[in-house]
Coordinates of C-alpha atoms and ligand atoms in Angstrom, one line a residue:
M1 CA 181.2 -95.7 -96.9
T2 CA 177.8 -97.1 -98.0
T3 CA 175.6 -96.4 -100.9
W4 CA 171.9 -96.5 -100.0
I5 CA 169.1 -97.2 -102.4
I6 CA 165.6 -96.3 -101.3
T7 CA 162.8 -97.7 -103.5
T8 CA 159.2 -98.8 -103.6
S9 CA 159.7 -101.0 -106.6
N10 CA 162.3 -103.1 -108.4
Q11 CA 162.6 -100.5 -111.2
I12 CA 166.1 -99.4 -110.1
A13 CA 168.5 -100.5 -112.8
G14 CA 169.6 -96.8 -113.2
L15 CA 170.3 -96.6 -109.4
V16 CA 172.2 -99.9 -109.3
A17 CA 174.4 -98.7 -112.2
M18 CA 175.2 -95.5 -110.3
A19 CA 175.9 -97.6 -107.1
D20 CA 178.4 -99.7 -109.2
R21 CA 180.2 -96.5 -110.2
L22 CA 180.4 -95.4 -106.6
G23 CA 181.9 -98.7 -105.6
S24 CA 180.8 -98.8 -102.0
P25 CA 178.9 -101.6 -100.3
V26 CA 175.2 -101.2 -101.2
T27 CA 172.2 -101.3 -98.8
I28 CA 168.8 -101.3 -100.5
V29 CA 165.8 -100.2 -98.4
G30 CA 162.5 -101.4 -99.9
V31 CA 159.4 -99.5 -98.8
G32 CA 156.4 -101.8 -98.9
I33 CA 158.3 -104.3 -101.0
D34 CA 160.2 -107.3 -99.5
V35 CA 161.9 -109.2 -102.4
L36 CA 164.5 -107.0 -104.0
P37 CA 167.5 -107.2 -106.3
A38 CA 170.6 -108.6 -104.6
A39 CA 172.8 -106.2 -102.6
D40 CA 175.2 -106.4 -99.7
R41 CA 172.3 -105.7 -97.4
V42 CA 168.6 -105.6 -98.1
L43 CA 166.1 -104.1 -95.7
T44 CA 162.3 -103.6 -95.9
V45 CA 160.1 -101.0 -94.3
P46 CA 156.7 -102.7 -94.3
L47 CA 153.7 -100.6 -95.3
T48 CA 150.3 -101.4 -93.8
E49 CA 147.4 -101.4 -96.2
G50 CA 146.1 -98.0 -97.1
L51 CA 149.3 -96.2 -96.2
P52 CA 151.1 -94.3 -99.0
A53 CA 154.8 -94.8 -99.3
E54 CA 155.4 -91.2 -98.3
A55 CA 153.8 -91.8 -94.9
A56 CA 156.7 -94.1 -94.1
A57 CA 159.2 -91.2 -94.3
P58 CA 160.0 -91.2 -90.5
V59 CA 160.6 -95.0 -90.5
V60 CA 162.8 -94.8 -93.7
C61 CA 164.8 -91.9 -92.0
A62 CA 165.4 -94.2 -89.0
A63 CA 166.6 -97.0 -91.3
V64 CA 169.1 -95.0 -93.2
E65 CA 172.1 -94.4 -91.0
A66 CA 174.0 -92.5 -93.6
R67 CA 177.4 -91.0 -92.7
P68 CA 179.5 -88.3 -94.4
G69 CA 180.7 -89.7 -97.7
D70 CA 177.6 -91.9 -98.2
A71 CA 175.3 -91.5 -101.1
V72 CA 171.6 -92.1 -100.8
L73 CA 170.0 -92.9 -104.2
V74 CA 166.3 -92.3 -104.7
P75 CA 164.3 -92.9 -108.0
D76 CA 162.8 -89.8 -109.5
R77 CA 159.2 -90.8 -108.9
A78 CA 156.5 -88.9 -107.1
G79 CA 156.3 -90.8 -103.7
E80 CA 160.0 -91.4 -103.5
R81 CA 160.8 -87.8 -104.1
V82 CA 159.0 -87.1 -100.8
L83 CA 161.2 -89.7 -99.1
A84 CA 164.3 -88.0 -100.7
G85 CA 163.2 -84.6 -99.2
A86 CA 162.6 -86.2 -95.7
L87 CA 166.0 -87.9 -95.8
A88 CA 167.8 -84.8 -96.8
A89 CA 166.2 -82.8 -94.0
R90 CA 167.0 -85.5 -91.5
L91 CA 170.6 -85.9 -92.6
G92 CA 171.2 -82.2 -93.3
A93 CA 172.2 -83.4 -96.8
P94 CA 172.0 -81.7 -100.2
V95 CA 169.6 -83.2 -102.7
L96 CA 171.3 -83.5 -106.1
T97 CA 169.4 -84.0 -109.3
G98 CA 170.9 -84.5 -112.8
V99 CA 174.2 -86.1 -111.5
V100 CA 176.0 -87.5 -114.6
A101 CA 179.3 -88.4 -113.1
V102 CA 180.9 -89.1 -109.8
A103 CA 184.6 -89.3 -109.0
D104 CA 186.4 -89.2 -105.6
G105 CA 183.4 -87.7 -103.8
L106 CA 182.9 -85.0 -106.5
F107 CA 179.5 -85.0 -108.1
E108 CA 179.2 -83.6 -111.6
I109 CA 175.8 -82.1 -112.5
D110 CA 174.4 -80.9 -115.8
R111 CA 172.9 -77.4 -115.6
F112 CA 170.8 -75.5 -118.1
G113 CA 170.1 -78.5 -120.2
G114 CA 173.7 -79.6 -120.4
I115 CA 175.3 -76.3 -121.5
A116 CA 177.1 -76.0 -118.2
R117 CA 178.4 -78.6 -115.7
E118 CA 178.6 -77.9 -112.0
R119 CA 180.9 -79.9 -109.6
I120 CA 179.8 -80.3 -106.0
R121 CA 181.7 -81.8 -103.1
T122 CA 179.9 -82.2 -99.8
D123 CA 181.2 -83.0 -96.3
R124 CA 177.8 -84.7 -95.5
P125 CA 176.0 -87.6 -97.1
A126 CA 174.4 -86.6 -100.5
V127 CA 170.9 -87.6 -101.6
L128 CA 170.8 -88.2 -105.3
V129 CA 167.5 -88.2 -107.2
L130 CA 168.0 -90.2 -110.4
P131 CA 165.8 -91.9 -113.1
G132 CA 164.9 -95.3 -111.7
G133 CA 165.5 -97.2 -114.9
A134 CA 164.4 -100.7 -115.9
E135 CA 163.1 -103.4 -113.6
L136 CA 165.5 -105.8 -112.0
P137 CA 164.6 -109.3 -110.9
G138 CA 163.8 -109.6 -107.2
E139 CA 166.4 -112.1 -105.8
Q140 CA 166.9 -111.4 -102.1
A141 CA 164.4 -111.6 -99.3
A142 CA 164.7 -108.4 -97.3
E143 CA 165.2 -108.2 -93.5
P144 CA 162.3 -106.3 -91.9
F145 CA 163.4 -103.1 -90.3
D146 CA 161.7 -103.0 -86.9
E147 CA 161.6 -99.5 -85.5
S148 CA 159.4 -97.7 -83.1
A149 CA 159.2 -94.6 -85.4
E150 CA 155.6 -93.9 -86.2
P151 CA 154.6 -93.4 -89.8
F152 CA 152.8 -90.2 -90.7
A153 CA 149.0 -90.5 -90.2
A154 CA 148.3 -90.2 -93.9
R155 CA 145.8 -92.6 -95.4
I156 CA 144.8 -93.5 -99.0
T157 CA 141.1 -92.7 -99.1
A158 CA 140.5 -93.1 -102.8
E159 CA 142.4 -93.9 -106.0
T160 CA 141.7 -92.7 -109.5
S161 CA 143.6 -94.2 -112.3
D162 CA 144.7 -92.3 -115.3
A163 CA 144.5 -94.3 -118.6
E164 CA 147.9 -92.8 -119.6
A165 CA 149.6 -93.2 -116.3
G166 CA 151.7 -96.1 -115.1
T167 CA 154.4 -95.9 -117.8
D168 CA 157.9 -95.5 -116.6
L169 CA 159.4 -93.6 -119.6
S170 CA 162.9 -93.9 -118.1
S171 CA 162.9 -97.6 -118.9
A172 CA 161.0 -97.5 -122.3
K173 CA 162.9 -99.0 -125.3
R174 CA 160.8 -97.1 -127.9
I175 CA 159.1 -93.7 -127.5
V176 CA 156.9 -91.6 -129.8
A177 CA 157.0 -88.0 -128.5
V178 CA 154.3 -85.5 -129.6
G179 CA 154.7 -81.7 -129.7
R180 CA 152.8 -78.6 -130.5
G181 CA 152.8 -79.5 -134.1
F182 CA 149.5 -81.3 -133.4
R183 CA 146.6 -79.0 -133.8
A184 CA 144.1 -80.7 -131.6
E185 CA 144.0 -83.3 -128.8
A186 CA 141.9 -85.7 -130.9
D187 CA 144.8 -85.7 -133.5
L188 CA 147.0 -87.5 -130.9
G189 CA 145.2 -90.6 -132.2
L190 CA 147.7 -90.5 -135.1
A191 CA 150.6 -90.7 -132.7
R192 CA 148.9 -93.4 -130.7
D193 CA 148.6 -95.4 -133.9
L194 CA 152.2 -95.0 -134.7
A195 CA 153.2 -95.9 -131.1
A196 CA 151.0 -99.1 -131.3
S197 CA 152.7 -100.0 -134.6
L198 CA 156.1 -99.6 -133.1
D199 CA 155.2 -101.1 -129.7
A200 CA 156.3 -97.7 -128.2
E201 CA 155.3 -95.5 -125.3
L202 CA 153.8 -92.1 -125.8
A203 CA 155.6 -89.0 -124.5
C204 CA 155.4 -85.3 -125.3
S205 CA 157.0 -81.9 -125.0
R206 CA 156.3 -79.7 -122.0
P207 CA 153.6 -77.5 -123.6
V208 CA 151.5 -80.6 -124.5
A209 CA 151.4 -81.6 -120.8
E210 CA 151.8 -78.4 -118.8
G211 CA 150.2 -76.0 -121.3
V212 CA 147.2 -77.7 -123.0
G213 CA 147.1 -80.7 -120.7
W214 CA 146.6 -83.3 -123.4
L215 CA 148.9 -85.8 -121.7
P216 CA 149.8 -86.3 -118.0
K217 CA 152.6 -84.2 -116.5
D218 CA 154.8 -87.2 -116.0
S219 CA 154.7 -87.8 -119.8
Y220 CA 156.9 -84.8 -120.8
V221 CA 160.6 -85.2 -121.6
G222 CA 163.2 -82.6 -120.9
V223 CA 165.2 -80.6 -118.5
S224 CA 162.3 -80.2 -116.1
G225 CA 160.6 -83.5 -117.1
Q226 CA 161.7 -87.0 -117.7
T227 CA 165.1 -88.2 -118.8
V228 CA 164.8 -91.0 -121.2
K229 CA 167.3 -93.4 -123.0
P230 CA 165.3 -95.4 -125.5
D231 CA 166.7 -97.3 -128.5
L232 CA 164.3 -95.3 -130.7
Y233 CA 162.9 -91.8 -130.1
V234 CA 160.4 -90.6 -132.7
A235 CA 159.7 -86.8 -132.2
V236 CA 156.6 -85.7 -134.1
G237 CA 155.9 -82.0 -134.4
V238 CA 158.5 -81.2 -131.7
S239 CA 160.7 -78.3 -132.5
G240 CA 163.7 -79.7 -130.5
Q241 CA 164.5 -76.8 -128.1
L242 CA 167.4 -77.3 -125.8
Q243 CA 165.2 -77.8 -122.8
H244 CA 163.4 -80.7 -124.5
M245 CA 166.5 -82.3 -126.0
A246 CA 168.3 -82.3 -122.6
G247 CA 166.0 -85.3 -121.7
V248 CA 166.8 -87.3 -124.8
R249 CA 170.6 -87.1 -125.0
E250 CA 171.0 -90.8 -124.3
A251 CA 168.5 -92.0 -126.9
R252 CA 170.3 -94.3 -129.3
T253 CA 168.4 -93.3 -132.5
I254 CA 166.3 -90.1 -133.0
V255 CA 163.8 -89.8 -135.8
A256 CA 162.3 -86.3 -136.4
I257 CA 159.1 -85.6 -138.3
N258 CA 158.6 -81.8 -138.8
N259 CA 157.3 -79.6 -141.6
D260 CA 159.9 -77.0 -141.0
E261 CA 163.2 -78.0 -142.5
H262 CA 165.0 -75.5 -140.2
A263 CA 163.5 -76.9 -137.0
P264 CA 166.4 -77.4 -134.4
I265 CA 165.3 -81.0 -133.9
F266 CA 166.9 -82.0 -137.2
A267 CA 170.4 -81.0 -135.8
H268 CA 169.9 -83.8 -133.2
A269 CA 168.1 -86.4 -135.4
D270 CA 169.7 -89.5 -137.0
Y271 CA 166.9 -89.6 -139.5
G272 CA 164.6 -86.7 -140.4
V273 CA 161.4 -86.4 -142.4
V274 CA 160.5 -82.9 -143.5
G275 CA 156.8 -83.1 -144.0
D276 CA 153.3 -82.6 -142.6
L277 CA 152.7 -85.0 -139.7
Y278 CA 149.1 -85.3 -140.8
E279 CA 150.3 -87.0 -144.0
V280 CA 153.5 -88.6 -142.8
L281 CA 152.0 -90.5 -139.8
P282 CA 149.2 -92.3 -141.6
A283 CA 151.7 -93.3 -144.4
L284 CA 154.2 -94.5 -141.8
V285 CA 151.6 -96.6 -139.9
T286 CA 150.4 -98.2 -143.2
A287 CA 154.0 -98.9 -144.3
L288 CA 154.8 -100.5 -140.9
G289 CA 151.7 -102.6 -141.1
R290 CA 152.7 -103.8 -144.6
G291 CA 156.2 -104.6 -143.3
R292 CA 154.7 -106.7 -140.5
D293 CA 152.4 -108.5 -143.0
R294 CA 155.3 -109.2 -145.3
G295 CA 157.2 -110.6 -142.2
R296 CA 154.3 -112.9 -141.5
D297 CA 154.1 -114.1 -145.1
T298 CA 157.8 -115.2 -145.1
R299 CA 157.5 -117.2 -141.9
Ligands
FAD301 C1 162.9 -73.2 -117.7 C2 162.3 -73.9 -118.9 C3 162.2 -75.3 -118.8 C4 161.7 -76.0 -119.8 N1 161.6 -77.4 -119.7 C5 161.1 -78.1 -120.8 C6 161.1 -79.5 -120.7 O1 161.5 -80.1 -119.8 N2 160.6 -80.2 -121.8 C7 160.1 -79.5 -122.9 O2 159.7 -80.2 -123.9 N3 160.1 -78.2 -123.0 C8 160.6 -77.4 -121.9 N4 160.6 -76.1 -122.0 C9 159.9 -75.4 -123.1 C10 160.8 -75.4 -124.4 O3 161.7 -74.3 -124.3 C11 160.0 -75.4 -125.7 O4 159.2 -74.2 -125.6 C12 159.1 -76.6 -125.9 O5 159.9 -77.7 -125.8 C13 158.5 -76.5 -127.3 O6 157.6 -77.5 -127.4 P1 157.2 -78.0 -128.9 O7 158.4 -78.4 -129.6 O8 156.1 -79.1 -128.7 O9 156.5 -76.8 -129.5 P2 157.0 -75.7 -130.6 O10 158.3 -75.2 -130.2 O11 155.8 -74.8 -130.8 O12 157.2 -76.6 -131.9 C14 156.2 -77.2 -132.7 C15 156.9 -77.8 -133.9 O13 155.9 -78.5 -134.6 C16 156.2 -78.2 -136.0 N5 155.0 -78.4 -136.7 C17 153.9 -77.6 -136.8 N6 152.9 -78.1 -137.6 C18 153.4 -79.3 -138.0 C19 152.9 -80.3 -138.9 N7 151.6 -80.2 -139.4 N8 153.6 -81.3 -139.2 C20 154.9 -81.5 -138.7 N9 155.4 -80.6 -137.8 C21 154.7 -79.5 -137.5 C22 156.8 -76.8 -136.1 O14 157.6 -76.7 -137.2 C23 157.6 -76.8 -134.8 O15 158.9 -77.1 -135.0 C24 161.2 -75.4 -121.0 C25 161.3 -74.0 -121.0 C26 161.8 -73.3 -120.0 C27 161.9 -71.8 -120.1

């Protein structure tokens, strides 16, 4: 049996951890990347300039000779999800998301934000879409995979960059998450100040991204968004509904700031501030600044 990891970057610590649990020899297939973390076998599917990773799907499918019992691990990122779909179609394999445990070929999956757990056994390979995780050092030069399969004829014709994009929340150590407690988009500046003070990334609840569109869609945390495991998660004006908290279960410390003492978030928080975020955030940013200044004085 083999565990396959398909990736376009070295941000695969989460996948390597799952591969360790599966215990089979590991083959990493890098798409458009040729120096990868060490594994039993490391292959690269080269990408010519202007070709998006998704276009390499036919070549990636040719490279992955998965057999029943094999697991194919793919990071939960936009381009790679397309590769997961192509591989599943080619292998006749199920795509499993939310896998939390594997034992003897039995995959355990959280359902409904973790209130139920489903167990799945398959007599085919399984394609698992998982949070990629932190970056690992590139240690092994990959062998090029030479195959006659033609990539799709897609081309990158233009690129627009989003000021907020490019953050992989799944590997962030500190996160400030904003919810609908903010009255206006401009007020998110308060949360950005706090994030800057804490050297944290900015995330949000689903309505902030999908509803009012104040932050990009890949910024929201929860059962249908990102799964995160930071050391510190500061939830500001977030009510703490089950669907949101499902994405935060592995956070080490949760701090909640909410003006409703009965908000569900307080049942999940290690520390809670019952108060108006419009007063609490500026005070917190000032206090953190003072703390830093004091630290400088004593050096
Ligand atoms: C199938 C499904 C999937 C979903 N998936 C997700 C998901 O992945 N992620 C997700 O986040 N949601 C998801 N949701 C939505 C989820 O159920 C909640 O509706 C959502 O998380 C609520 O977002 P919120 O906490 O920002 O807003 P609200 O629930 O409106 O909470 C706002 C909070 O701000 C507080 N507040 C208001 N004013 C202030 C103030 N001045 N100072 C301090 N606090 C204040 C309020 O007390 C309240 O607790 C899903 C829903 C469904 C049905």
